Coordinates of C-alpha atoms and ligand atoms in Angstrom, one line a residue:
S30 CA -3.0 11.7 -20.7
E31 CA -6.3 12.8 -21.9
K32 CA -5.4 12.1 -25.5
G33 CA -4.5 8.7 -24.6
K34 CA -7.6 8.1 -23.2
M35 CA -9.6 9.4 -26.2
K36 CA -7.5 7.2 -28.4
A37 CA -8.5 4.3 -26.2
D38 CA -12.1 5.0 -26.3
I39 CA -12.4 5.2 -29.9
F40 CA -10.2 2.0 -30.5
R41 CA -12.5 0.3 -28.0
D42 CA -15.6 1.2 -30.0
T43 CA -13.9 -0.2 -33.2
I44 CA -13.3 -3.5 -31.6
M45 CA -16.8 -3.6 -30.1
E46 CA -18.7 -2.6 -33.3
K47 CA -17.8 -6.4 -34.8
Y48 CA -20.1 -7.7 -32.5
P49 CA -23.7 -8.6 -32.9
P50 CA -25.7 -6.2 -30.8
K51 CA -26.5 -8.3 -27.9
V52 CA -22.8 -9.4 -27.7
L53 CA -21.9 -5.8 -27.9
K54 CA -24.1 -5.0 -25.1
K55 CA -22.7 -7.2 -22.7
R56 CA -19.2 -7.0 -24.0
K57 CA -19.3 -3.4 -23.6
K58 CA -19.7 -3.9 -19.8
Q59 CA -16.8 -6.0 -19.5
F60 CA -14.3 -4.0 -21.6
I61 CA -13.6 -0.6 -20.3
V62 CA -11.4 2.3 -20.3
R63 CA -9.8 3.2 -17.1
E64 CA -11.1 6.5 -15.8
A65 CA -10.0 8.6 -12.8
D66 CA -13.4 7.8 -11.2
P67 CA -13.1 5.9 -7.8
E68 CA -16.6 4.2 -8.1
Q69 CA -15.8 2.9 -11.9
S70 CA -17.4 -0.4 -12.1
I71 CA -17.0 -3.5 -14.4
Q72 CA -19.2 -6.4 -15.0
A73 CA -17.7 -9.7 -14.1
N74 CA -18.4 -13.4 -13.2
V75 CA -21.2 -13.8 -15.8
R76 CA -21.4 -16.2 -18.5
T77 CA -19.2 -16.4 -21.6
V78 CA -21.0 -15.8 -24.5
P79 CA -20.8 -19.1 -26.7
G80 CA -18.3 -19.4 -29.5
I81 CA -16.5 -16.1 -28.3
I82 CA -13.2 -18.5 -27.3
T83 CA -12.8 -17.5 -24.0
Q84 CA -9.4 -18.3 -22.0
R85 CA -11.7 -19.9 -18.9
G86 CA -11.3 -23.0 -17.2
C87 CA -14.2 -25.1 -15.7
C88 CA -15.3 -25.7 -12.1
Y89 CA -13.5 -28.8 -12.2
A90 CA -10.2 -27.3 -12.8
G91 CA -10.8 -24.6 -10.1
C92 CA -11.4 -27.4 -7.5
K93 CA -9.4 -30.5 -8.3
G94 CA -6.4 -28.7 -10.1
V95 CA -6.1 -25.4 -8.2
V96 CA -7.3 -26.0 -4.7
L97 CA -7.0 -29.5 -3.8
G98 CA -4.1 -30.5 -6.5
P99 CA -1.3 -28.9 -4.5
T100 CA -1.9 -30.9 -1.3
R101 CA 0.7 -33.8 -1.3
D102 CA -1.0 -36.5 1.2
I103 CA -4.5 -36.6 -0.1
I104 CA -5.1 -39.2 -2.9
N105 CA -7.1 -37.1 -5.3
I106 CA -9.4 -39.3 -7.4
T107 CA -10.8 -37.7 -10.5
H108 CA -14.4 -39.7 -11.2
G109 CA -14.6 -39.3 -15.0
P110 CA -13.0 -39.6 -18.7
I111 CA -9.3 -39.9 -18.5
G112 CA -8.5 -36.5 -20.2
C113 CA -9.8 -34.5 -17.1
G114 CA -7.8 -36.4 -14.8
F115 CA -4.7 -36.3 -17.0
Y116 CA -4.9 -32.4 -18.1
S117 CA -5.1 -31.4 -14.6
W118 CA -2.2 -33.7 -13.5
L119 CA 0.8 -30.9 -12.2
T120 CA 0.4 -29.0 -15.7
R121 CA 0.0 -26.0 -13.0
R122 CA 3.7 -26.8 -11.8
N123 CA 2.7 -26.7 -8.2
Q124 CA 5.6 -28.1 -6.3
T125 CA 6.0 -29.9 -2.9
R126 CA 8.6 -30.9 -0.5
P127 CA 7.6 -34.5 1.0
G128 CA 7.8 -34.5 4.7
D129 CA 9.4 -36.7 6.9
N130 CA 7.4 -39.8 6.1
G131 CA 8.0 -39.1 2.2
E132 CA 4.2 -39.6 1.4
N133 CA 3.5 -37.4 -1.8
Y134 CA 0.8 -38.7 -4.1
M135 CA 1.3 -35.4 -6.4
T136 CA 3.6 -37.4 -8.8
Y137 CA 0.5 -40.0 -9.2
C138 CA -2.4 -39.4 -11.8
F139 CA -5.6 -40.9 -10.1
S140 CA -8.8 -41.6 -12.1
T141 CA -11.4 -43.8 -12.5
D142 CA -10.9 -43.9 -16.5
M143 CA -14.8 -43.9 -17.1
Q144 CA -16.0 -45.4 -20.5
D145 CA -19.1 -45.7 -22.2
Q146 CA -20.7 -48.2 -20.3
N147 CA -20.2 -46.5 -17.4
I148 CA -22.1 -43.6 -18.5
V149 CA -25.0 -45.9 -19.8
F150 CA -24.9 -48.1 -16.7
G151 CA -23.7 -45.9 -14.0
G152 CA -20.3 -45.3 -12.5
E153 CA -20.5 -45.7 -9.0
K154 CA -19.0 -49.5 -8.8
L155 CA -16.1 -48.3 -10.7
L156 CA -15.7 -45.6 -8.2
R157 CA -16.0 -47.9 -5.2
Q158 CA -13.6 -50.0 -7.0
A159 CA -10.8 -47.1 -7.3
V160 CA -11.1 -46.0 -3.7
Q161 CA -10.7 -49.3 -2.7
E162 CA -7.6 -50.0 -4.8
A163 CA -6.0 -46.6 -3.7
Y164 CA -6.8 -47.4 -0.1
D165 CA -5.3 -51.1 -0.4
I166 CA -2.1 -49.8 -2.1
F167 CA -1.3 -46.9 -0.4
H168 CA -3.1 -46.4 3.1
P169 CA -3.6 -42.9 2.8
K170 CA -4.7 -40.4 5.4
A171 CA -7.3 -39.2 3.1
I172 CA -8.8 -39.5 -0.3
A173 CA -10.7 -37.0 -2.2
I174 CA -13.2 -37.8 -5.0
F175 CA -13.7 -35.1 -7.8
S176 CA -16.8 -35.3 -10.1
T177 CA -16.4 -34.2 -13.8
C178 CA -19.1 -33.2 -16.0
P179 CA -20.7 -36.7 -16.9
V180 CA -21.0 -38.1 -13.2
G181 CA -23.4 -34.9 -12.7
L182 CA -25.3 -35.8 -15.7
I183 CA -25.6 -39.9 -15.0
G184 CA -26.1 -39.0 -11.4
D185 CA -23.7 -41.0 -9.3
D186 CA -23.8 -40.3 -5.7
V187 CA -20.3 -39.6 -4.8
H188 CA -21.0 -38.1 -1.4
V189 CA -22.9 -41.5 -0.4
I190 CA -20.0 -43.6 -1.7
A191 CA -17.5 -41.2 0.5
R192 CA -19.3 -41.7 3.4
E193 CA -19.8 -45.3 3.2
M194 CA -15.9 -45.8 2.4
K195 CA -15.0 -43.7 5.3
E196 CA -16.9 -45.5 7.7
Q197 CA -15.8 -48.8 6.1
F198 CA -12.1 -48.1 6.3
G199 CA -12.2 -46.4 9.9
D200 CA -8.8 -44.7 9.4
C201 CA -9.1 -43.0 6.5
N202 CA -10.9 -39.6 5.8
V203 CA -13.0 -39.8 2.5
F204 CA -14.8 -36.9 1.0
A205 CA -16.4 -35.9 -2.5
F206 CA -16.6 -32.9 -4.5
S207 CA -19.3 -32.0 -6.7
C208 CA -17.7 -29.8 -8.9
E209 CA -18.8 -31.1 -12.2
G210 CA -16.9 -29.0 -14.9
Y211 CA -20.1 -27.1 -16.3
K212 CA -21.2 -25.8 -12.9
G213 CA -21.2 -22.1 -12.6
V214 CA -19.3 -19.7 -15.3
S215 CA -15.6 -20.4 -14.7
Q216 CA -13.0 -21.9 -12.3
S217 CA -14.3 -19.7 -9.6
A218 CA -17.4 -22.2 -8.5
G219 CA -15.1 -24.8 -8.3
H220 CA -12.9 -22.7 -5.8
H221 CA -16.1 -22.2 -3.4
I222 CA -16.8 -26.1 -3.4
A223 CA -13.5 -27.0 -2.7
N224 CA -13.3 -24.5 0.2
N225 CA -16.6 -25.5 1.6
Q226 CA -15.8 -29.1 1.5
I227 CA -12.3 -29.0 3.0
F228 CA -13.8 -26.8 5.9
K229 CA -16.8 -29.2 6.4
H230 CA -14.6 -32.4 6.5
V231 CA -11.0 -31.3 7.6
V232 CA -10.5 -27.8 9.2
G233 CA -10.5 -28.2 13.1
T234 CA -10.0 -32.0 13.1
S235 CA -6.7 -31.7 15.0
E236 CA -5.4 -29.6 17.5
E237 CA -1.7 -30.7 16.9
G238 CA -0.7 -27.5 14.8
R239 CA 2.5 -25.9 15.1
T240 CA 3.4 -23.8 18.0
G241 CA 4.9 -20.3 18.1
R242 CA 4.5 -16.8 19.3
Y243 CA 3.3 -15.3 15.7
K244 CA 0.9 -18.1 14.0
I245 CA -0.4 -17.6 10.8
N246 CA -2.0 -19.5 8.0
L247 CA -1.0 -18.3 4.2
L248 CA -4.3 -18.7 2.2
G249 CA -4.3 -18.5 -1.5
E250 CA -0.6 -19.3 -2.3
Y251 CA -0.1 -22.6 -4.3
N252 CA 3.7 -22.7 -4.7
I253 CA 3.8 -22.3 -8.6
G254 CA 7.4 -22.6 -9.7
G255 CA 8.3 -22.8 -6.0
D256 CA 7.0 -19.4 -4.9
A257 CA 5.5 -20.7 -1.6
F258 CA 9.3 -22.2 -0.5
V259 CA 10.5 -18.7 -0.7
I260 CA 7.7 -17.1 1.1
E261 CA 8.1 -19.8 4.1
E262 CA 11.9 -18.8 4.2
L263 CA 11.0 -15.3 4.8
L264 CA 8.3 -15.8 7.3
E265 CA 10.7 -18.1 9.2
K266 CA 13.4 -15.4 8.9
C267 CA 11.2 -13.1 10.7
G268 CA 10.0 -15.6 13.5
I269 CA 6.5 -16.0 12.2
T270 CA 5.3 -19.8 12.4
L271 CA 3.3 -20.8 9.4
V272 CA 0.5 -23.2 10.6
S273 CA -0.9 -24.1 7.1
T274 CA -0.6 -23.1 3.5
Y275 CA -3.6 -23.4 1.1
S276 CA -2.6 -25.2 -0.4
G277 CA 1.2 -25.1 -1.7
N278 CA 3.4 -27.4 -0.4
S279 CA 0.9 -28.3 2.1
S280 CA -0.4 -31.6 4.2
I281 CA -3.7 -32.5 5.2
D282 CA -2.7 -32.6 9.0
Q283 CA -2.0 -28.8 8.5
F284 CA -5.4 -28.0 6.9
A285 CA -6.9 -30.2 10.0
S286 CA -5.0 -27.6 12.4
S287 CA -5.3 -24.5 10.4
H288 CA -8.0 -23.2 13.3
T289 CA -5.4 -22.8 15.8
A290 CA -3.6 -19.9 13.9
D291 CA -3.7 -16.2 14.9
L292 CA -4.2 -14.6 11.9
N293 CA -5.2 -15.8 8.1
C294 CA -3.1 -13.8 5.6
I295 CA -4.9 -14.0 2.1
M296 CA -2.5 -14.0 -1.1
C297 CA -5.1 -15.1 -3.7
H298 CA -8.4 -13.7 -2.4
R299 CA -10.5 -14.9 -5.1
S300 CA -9.7 -18.8 -4.7
I301 CA -9.7 -19.0 -1.0
N302 CA -11.8 -16.0 0.8
Y303 CA -14.4 -18.6 1.7
V304 CA -12.1 -20.6 3.9
A305 CA -11.2 -17.3 5.4
G306 CA -14.7 -16.1 6.2
M307 CA -15.8 -19.5 7.6
M308 CA -12.8 -19.6 9.9
E309 CA -13.7 -16.0 10.9
T310 CA -17.0 -16.9 11.5
K311 CA -16.5 -20.3 13.5
Y312 CA -13.1 -19.6 15.0
G313 CA -12.7 -15.7 15.4
I314 CA -9.7 -15.8 13.4
P315 CA -9.3 -12.3 11.2
W316 CA -7.8 -12.0 7.9
I317 CA -5.8 -9.6 6.2
K318 CA -4.8 -9.4 2.3
V319 CA -1.3 -10.0 1.5
N320 CA 0.8 -10.0 -1.6
F321 CA 4.4 -11.3 -1.6
I322 CA 4.7 -10.7 -5.7
G323 CA 7.0 -7.6 -6.2
A324 CA 9.9 -6.5 -3.6
E325 CA 7.7 -3.5 -2.6
A326 CA 4.8 -5.5 -2.0
T327 CA 6.7 -8.0 0.1
A328 CA 7.8 -5.8 2.4
K329 CA 4.4 -4.1 2.7
S330 CA 3.1 -7.5 3.6
L331 CA 5.7 -8.3 6.1
R332 CA 4.8 -4.9 7.7
K333 CA 1.5 -5.4 7.8
I334 CA 1.6 -8.6 9.3
A335 CA 3.8 -7.5 12.3
A336 CA 1.5 -4.6 12.5
Y337 CA -1.3 -7.0 13.4
F338 CA 0.5 -8.5 16.2
E339 CA 1.5 -5.2 17.7
E340 CA 4.8 -6.3 19.2
P341 CA 7.8 -4.1 18.7
E342 CA 10.1 -7.2 19.1
L343 CA 8.3 -8.7 15.6
E344 CA 8.2 -5.3 14.1
K345 CA 11.9 -4.9 14.7
R346 CA 12.9 -8.3 13.1
V347 CA 10.9 -7.8 10.2
E348 CA 12.4 -4.5 9.5
E349 CA 16.1 -6.1 9.7
V350 CA 15.1 -8.6 7.4
I351 CA 13.6 -6.1 4.8
A352 CA 16.7 -4.2 5.3
E353 CA 19.1 -7.0 4.4
E354 CA 17.0 -8.2 1.5
I355 CA 16.4 -5.0 -0.1
V356 CA 20.2 -4.8 -0.7
G357 CA 20.2 -7.2 -3.4
V358 CA 17.1 -6.1 -5.0
E359 CA 18.2 -2.5 -5.5
A360 CA 21.4 -3.6 -7.0
V361 CA 20.1 -5.8 -9.8
L362 CA 17.3 -3.1 -10.2
E363 CA 20.0 -0.4 -10.9
E364 CA 21.5 -2.7 -13.5
I365 CA 18.1 -3.4 -15.4
R366 CA 15.8 -0.6 -15.0
P367 CA 17.7 1.7 -17.5
R368 CA 16.7 -1.1 -20.1
T369 CA 13.3 -2.0 -19.2
E370 CA 11.8 1.6 -18.2
G371 CA 9.3 2.9 -20.3
K372 CA 8.4 -0.5 -21.9
T373 CA 4.8 -1.7 -22.1
T374 CA 3.0 -4.7 -21.2
M375 CA -0.5 -6.5 -20.9
L376 CA -1.8 -8.9 -18.2
F377 CA -4.5 -11.3 -18.9
V378 CA -4.8 -14.1 -16.0
G379 CA -7.1 -16.1 -13.6
G380 CA -8.3 -14.2 -10.7
S381 CA -5.5 -12.3 -9.0
R382 CA -2.1 -12.5 -11.0
A383 CA -3.5 -9.4 -13.4
H384 CA -3.4 -7.4 -10.5
H385 CA -0.4 -8.9 -8.4
Y386 CA 2.0 -8.9 -11.1
Q387 CA 1.5 -5.2 -11.8
E388 CA 3.7 -4.4 -8.7
L389 CA 6.5 -6.3 -10.3
F390 CA 6.2 -4.3 -13.7
K391 CA 5.9 -1.0 -11.7
E392 CA 9.5 -1.6 -10.1
L393 CA 10.9 -2.3 -13.5
G394 CA 9.5 1.0 -14.8
M395 CA 7.0 -0.3 -17.1
E396 CA 3.6 0.4 -18.1
V397 CA 0.6 -1.7 -18.3
L398 CA -1.5 -0.8 -21.2
A399 CA -4.2 -3.3 -20.8
A400 CA -5.2 -6.0 -17.9
G401 CA -8.1 -8.3 -16.9
Y402 CA -8.9 -11.3 -15.0
E403 CA -10.3 -14.5 -16.4
F404 CA -12.9 -14.9 -13.6
G405 CA -12.4 -12.2 -11.1
H406 CA -15.4 -10.8 -9.4
R407 CA -16.1 -7.3 -9.1
D408 CA -14.4 -7.1 -5.7
D409 CA -11.4 -8.3 -7.4
Y410 CA -11.4 -5.6 -9.9
E411 CA -12.6 -2.6 -8.0
G412 CA -11.0 -2.9 -4.8
R413 CA -14.0 -2.8 -2.6
R414 CA -16.7 -4.6 -1.2
V415 CA -19.4 -5.0 -3.7
L416 CA -22.6 -6.6 -2.9
P417 CA -23.7 -9.3 -5.0
S418 CA -26.2 -8.9 -7.9
I419 CA -28.3 -11.4 -9.5
K420 CA -25.7 -12.0 -11.7
V421 CA -23.2 -12.7 -9.7
D422 CA -25.1 -15.4 -8.1
A423 CA -25.3 -17.1 -11.5
D424 CA -21.6 -18.5 -10.3
S425 CA -23.6 -20.7 -7.9
R426 CA -26.7 -21.8 -9.8
N427 CA -27.0 -25.5 -9.2
I428 CA -24.5 -25.6 -6.6
E429 CA -26.4 -26.8 -3.5
E430 CA -23.6 -27.3 -0.9
L431 CA -23.0 -23.6 -1.3
K432 CA -26.5 -22.3 -0.1
V433 CA -26.1 -22.1 3.6
E434 CA -22.7 -20.6 3.9
Q435 CA -23.3 -18.2 1.3
D436 CA -26.2 -16.7 3.0
T437 CA -24.6 -16.5 6.3
E438 CA -20.9 -15.7 5.8
R439 CA -20.1 -14.5 2.2
Y440 CA -21.8 -11.1 2.0
R441 CA -22.0 -10.5 5.9
P442 CA -21.4 -6.6 6.4
R443 CA -17.8 -6.5 7.8
K444 CA -16.1 -3.3 9.2
D445 CA -14.2 -2.7 6.0
E446 CA -17.3 -2.0 4.0
S447 CA -15.9 1.4 3.0
S448 CA -13.9 2.2 0.1
R449 CA -10.2 2.0 -0.1
E450 CA -9.7 5.6 -0.1
E451 CA -11.8 6.1 3.3
L452 CA -9.4 3.3 4.8
E453 CA -6.5 4.9 3.9
Q454 CA -7.5 8.1 5.0
Q455 CA -8.2 6.4 8.4
G456 CA -4.6 5.0 8.2
L457 CA -6.5 1.5 8.0
S458 CA -4.7 -1.6 6.4
F459 CA -6.3 -4.2 8.0
S460 CA -8.9 -6.4 6.3
S461 CA -8.7 -3.9 3.4
Y462 CA -10.0 -4.7 -0.2
E463 CA -7.4 -3.9 -2.8
G464 CA -8.0 -4.2 -6.5
L465 CA -6.8 -4.3 -9.8
M466 CA -8.7 -1.1 -11.3
P467 CA -7.1 1.4 -8.6
E468 CA -3.8 0.5 -9.7
M469 CA -4.4 1.1 -13.2
E470 CA -3.5 4.3 -15.2
N471 CA -6.1 6.5 -16.8
G472 CA -7.0 5.5 -20.1
S473 CA -5.7 1.8 -19.9
F474 CA -8.0 -1.2 -20.8
V475 CA -9.6 -3.6 -18.1
V476 CA -11.3 -6.5 -19.7
D477 CA -13.0 -9.4 -18.3
D478 CA -12.9 -12.8 -19.7
I479 CA -11.2 -11.4 -22.9
S480 CA -11.9 -13.0 -26.2
H481 CA -9.3 -14.2 -28.4
Y482 CA -10.5 -11.7 -30.9
E483 CA -10.3 -8.9 -28.4
M484 CA -6.6 -10.2 -27.7
E485 CA -5.4 -10.0 -30.9
R486 CA -7.0 -6.4 -31.9
L487 CA -5.2 -5.1 -28.8
I488 CA -1.8 -6.4 -29.6
L489 CA -1.9 -5.3 -33.1
E490 CA -2.8 -1.8 -32.3
Y491 CA -0.4 -1.4 -29.2
R492 CA 2.4 -3.9 -30.0
P493 CA 3.3 -4.4 -26.1
D494 CA 7.1 -5.4 -25.5
V495 CA 5.9 -8.5 -23.4
F496 CA 2.5 -10.0 -23.2
C497 CA 1.5 -11.9 -20.0
A498 CA -1.2 -14.8 -20.0
G499 CA -1.8 -18.6 -20.5
I500 CA -0.8 -21.8 -22.7
K501 CA -3.9 -21.0 -24.7
E502 CA -2.8 -17.3 -25.8
K503 CA 1.3 -18.4 -25.9
F504 CA 1.7 -19.3 -29.6
C505 CA -0.9 -17.0 -30.9
V506 CA 1.0 -14.2 -29.2
Q507 CA 4.5 -15.5 -30.3
K508 CA 3.5 -15.8 -33.9
M509 CA 2.4 -12.3 -34.0
G510 CA 6.0 -11.3 -33.1
V511 CA 5.4 -10.4 -29.4
P512 CA 7.3 -12.0 -26.5
M513 CA 4.9 -14.0 -24.3
K514 CA 5.4 -14.8 -20.3
Q515 CA 3.1 -17.3 -18.8
L516 CA 2.0 -16.0 -15.7
H517 CA 0.3 -19.2 -14.8
S518 CA 3.0 -21.8 -15.0
Y519 CA 5.8 -19.3 -15.3
D520 CA 7.0 -21.1 -18.4
Y521 CA 9.7 -23.3 -17.1
G522 CA 10.7 -20.4 -14.6
G523 CA 10.2 -19.0 -10.8
P524 CA 10.1 -18.7 -8.2
Y525 CA 8.9 -15.0 -8.5
A526 CA 7.5 -14.4 -5.1
G527 CA 9.2 -12.5 -2.3
F528 CA 12.7 -10.8 -2.8
A529 CA 14.6 -13.7 -4.3
G530 CA 11.8 -14.1 -6.7
A531 CA 11.4 -10.5 -7.7
I532 CA 15.1 -10.5 -8.7
N533 CA 14.5 -13.5 -11.0
W534 CA 11.6 -11.9 -12.6
Y535 CA 13.6 -8.8 -13.2
R536 CA 16.2 -10.7 -15.1
E537 CA 13.8 -12.7 -16.9
I538 CA 11.6 -9.8 -18.3
D539 CA 15.1 -8.1 -18.9
R540 CA 16.0 -10.7 -21.4
M541 CA 12.4 -11.2 -22.8
V542 CA 12.0 -7.3 -24.0
G543 CA 15.7 -7.1 -24.9
S544 CA 15.7 -9.9 -27.3
K545 CA 15.8 -9.1 -30.8
V546 CA 14.5 -12.6 -32.3
W547 CA 11.2 -11.6 -32.3
G548 CA 11.8 -8.9 -35.2
L549 CA 13.0 -11.8 -37.5
I550 CA 9.6 -13.8 -37.3
G551 CA 7.9 -12.7 -40.6
A552 CA 8.6 -15.2 -43.5
P553 CA 10.6 -14.2 -46.0
W554 CA 7.8 -14.3 -48.5
E555 CA 5.7 -11.9 -46.4
K556 CA 8.6 -9.4 -47.0
N557 CA 9.7 -10.0 -50.3
R558 CA 7.0 -9.9 -53.1
T559 CA 8.6 -11.9 -55.8
L560 CA 9.0 -14.6 -53.1
H561 CA 5.6 -14.4 -52.5
G562 CA 4.8 -15.0 -56.2
R563 CA 6.9 -18.0 -56.6
F564 CA 5.7 -19.4 -53.5
V565 CA 2.0 -19.2 -54.7
A566 CA 2.8 -20.6 -57.9
T567 CA 4.5 -23.7 -56.6
Ligands
CFN21 S1 -2.1 -20.4 -9.0 FE1 -4.0 -19.2 -8.7 S2 -3.5 -17.0 -8.1 S3 -5.7 -19.4 -7.6 FE2 -6.3 -19.1 -9.3 S4 -6.9 -16.7 -8.9 FE3 -5.9 -20.0 -11.7 S5 -4.4 -21.9 -11.5 MO1 -3.8 -20.0 -13.5 S6 -2.4 -19.1 -12.6 FE4 -4.1 -18.2 -11.9 FE5 -5.0 -17.0 -9.9 FE6 -5.8 -17.5 -7.3 FE7 -3.5 -20.0 -10.8 S7 -4.2 -15.9 -11.5 S8 -5.8 -19.0 -13.3 S9 -7.6 -20.3 -10.5 N1 -4.6 -19.1 -10.3
HCA22 C1 -6.6 -23.9 -14.9 C2 -5.2 -24.0 -14.6 C3 -4.6 -22.7 -15.0 C4 -4.4 -23.1 -16.6 C5 -3.4 -22.4 -17.1 C6 -3.3 -22.0 -18.7 C7 -3.3 -23.0 -14.6 O1 -7.5 -23.0 -14.8 O2 -7.3 -25.1 -15.2 O3 -4.3 -21.7 -19.4 O4 -2.0 -21.8 -19.4 O5 -2.7 -22.1 -14.0 O6 -2.4 -24.1 -14.8 O7 -5.0 -21.5 -14.8

């Protein structure tokens, strides 16, 4: 409402006024109140103000943890101190099913375990040793090397080592990633580096992909909590052949033959759009955006894929599958929705889930009061093609590998340059840009790279019935007496994708917003002054 919007505007100013003038100027552009204006914009993908307590991760996390981490048969060696390898070891809950040969290295954590003397005298010898050892023990198809911050600072040449060892082995693809944590402004730079190297060293090296009538790749689905398993099953039921997934439950052979697919379906645009763009340029494979989070969204995505192939037989099969699956979904919603209707939430996650999960809350009749990405770019927010400004380019500063591809493919004008509204008017869904802001109500908050302070203020003022974010926020939020659901790792839950996943989600959120325990969280001395006095005295 207009009143809600006015309150939101005033409240935003009270949050912002605590900042020094320079910080205020910057944060104001990243902390906005949603207006009806379809051209409303936000500043994103810029450097975090030092000391503000961001929830962001680093370039290495985006490259090694996110894009390459879920691939089971590449040995991923972290070149750096042990903490980087350890903390990116399956904490994301990316799952896999080893294929017939049982090859799965995800249960191992490979690292060169750099020490002080390697920083002083160089770490190249150590890295060569590690690659050799991994090869001798496992004889994998591929070994990938990931640079951490100190590697860039001391100048170890990981690419030369990879090239030489690949030549020496002859039967093992070795490639490296200059994904030092400090590069760019967030995980986002790491996604780009990962995409470029996979495209350069792997895609197109095998013609032996899966065959079928409707062949697709699923890009930007990482099988967190088993999401990709649900989607795989659904696609199979519809008669759609999955050639590769980037990179949930994937194998290197699937990447190698992914150029044989007819269509790229992008689930998380932020992390993988570069691969889609390069495949379109080099192999002429078109792409569409899909979203399998939410029952409605899943049905819409299946229809979108069927519509692309323009085959009545496929369209009929997809409708049958949707009709079959929706029965279970509706039965559960009928039971649960009366309890969740009108409840509220806030979502602050990475670069696509803060948008995707709004579908699931809508289905429960819940209102999203505030949402934002840690590292989304303007197109992820605004739902339309946004040309880069100098600020956006800060992402790729110091990243040499990016230069060529970036100029030629990343910002090439496309046929979907038009706004979402224009596309809809023309009845177009193909390659449309969809984003977070068009889905959000007037008067809600859209916050990029939220700081811890801003998060606390929002919670204290609006007390949402459930708050969604990651591990850094989790316990602070719970201590404020608000239930907290991790949208990164799903805590111990999931899958939440597809129809089966939607049902899991409805039940989980129902339990969380209905729980009475959060009202009991205050310590006795906070409520009772006498007790408080005694507590202080003793
Ligand atoms: S699985 Fe994805 S969906 S890949 Fe990305 S932008 Fe991260 S690891 Mo955390 S949960 Fe998150 Fe997204 Fe794409 Fe995950 S919202 S922050 S880098 N993300
Ligand atoms: C990362 C991975 C992460 C972190 C999650 C969190 C993930 O960015 O390094 O902060 O809870 O999903 O595991 O996003």
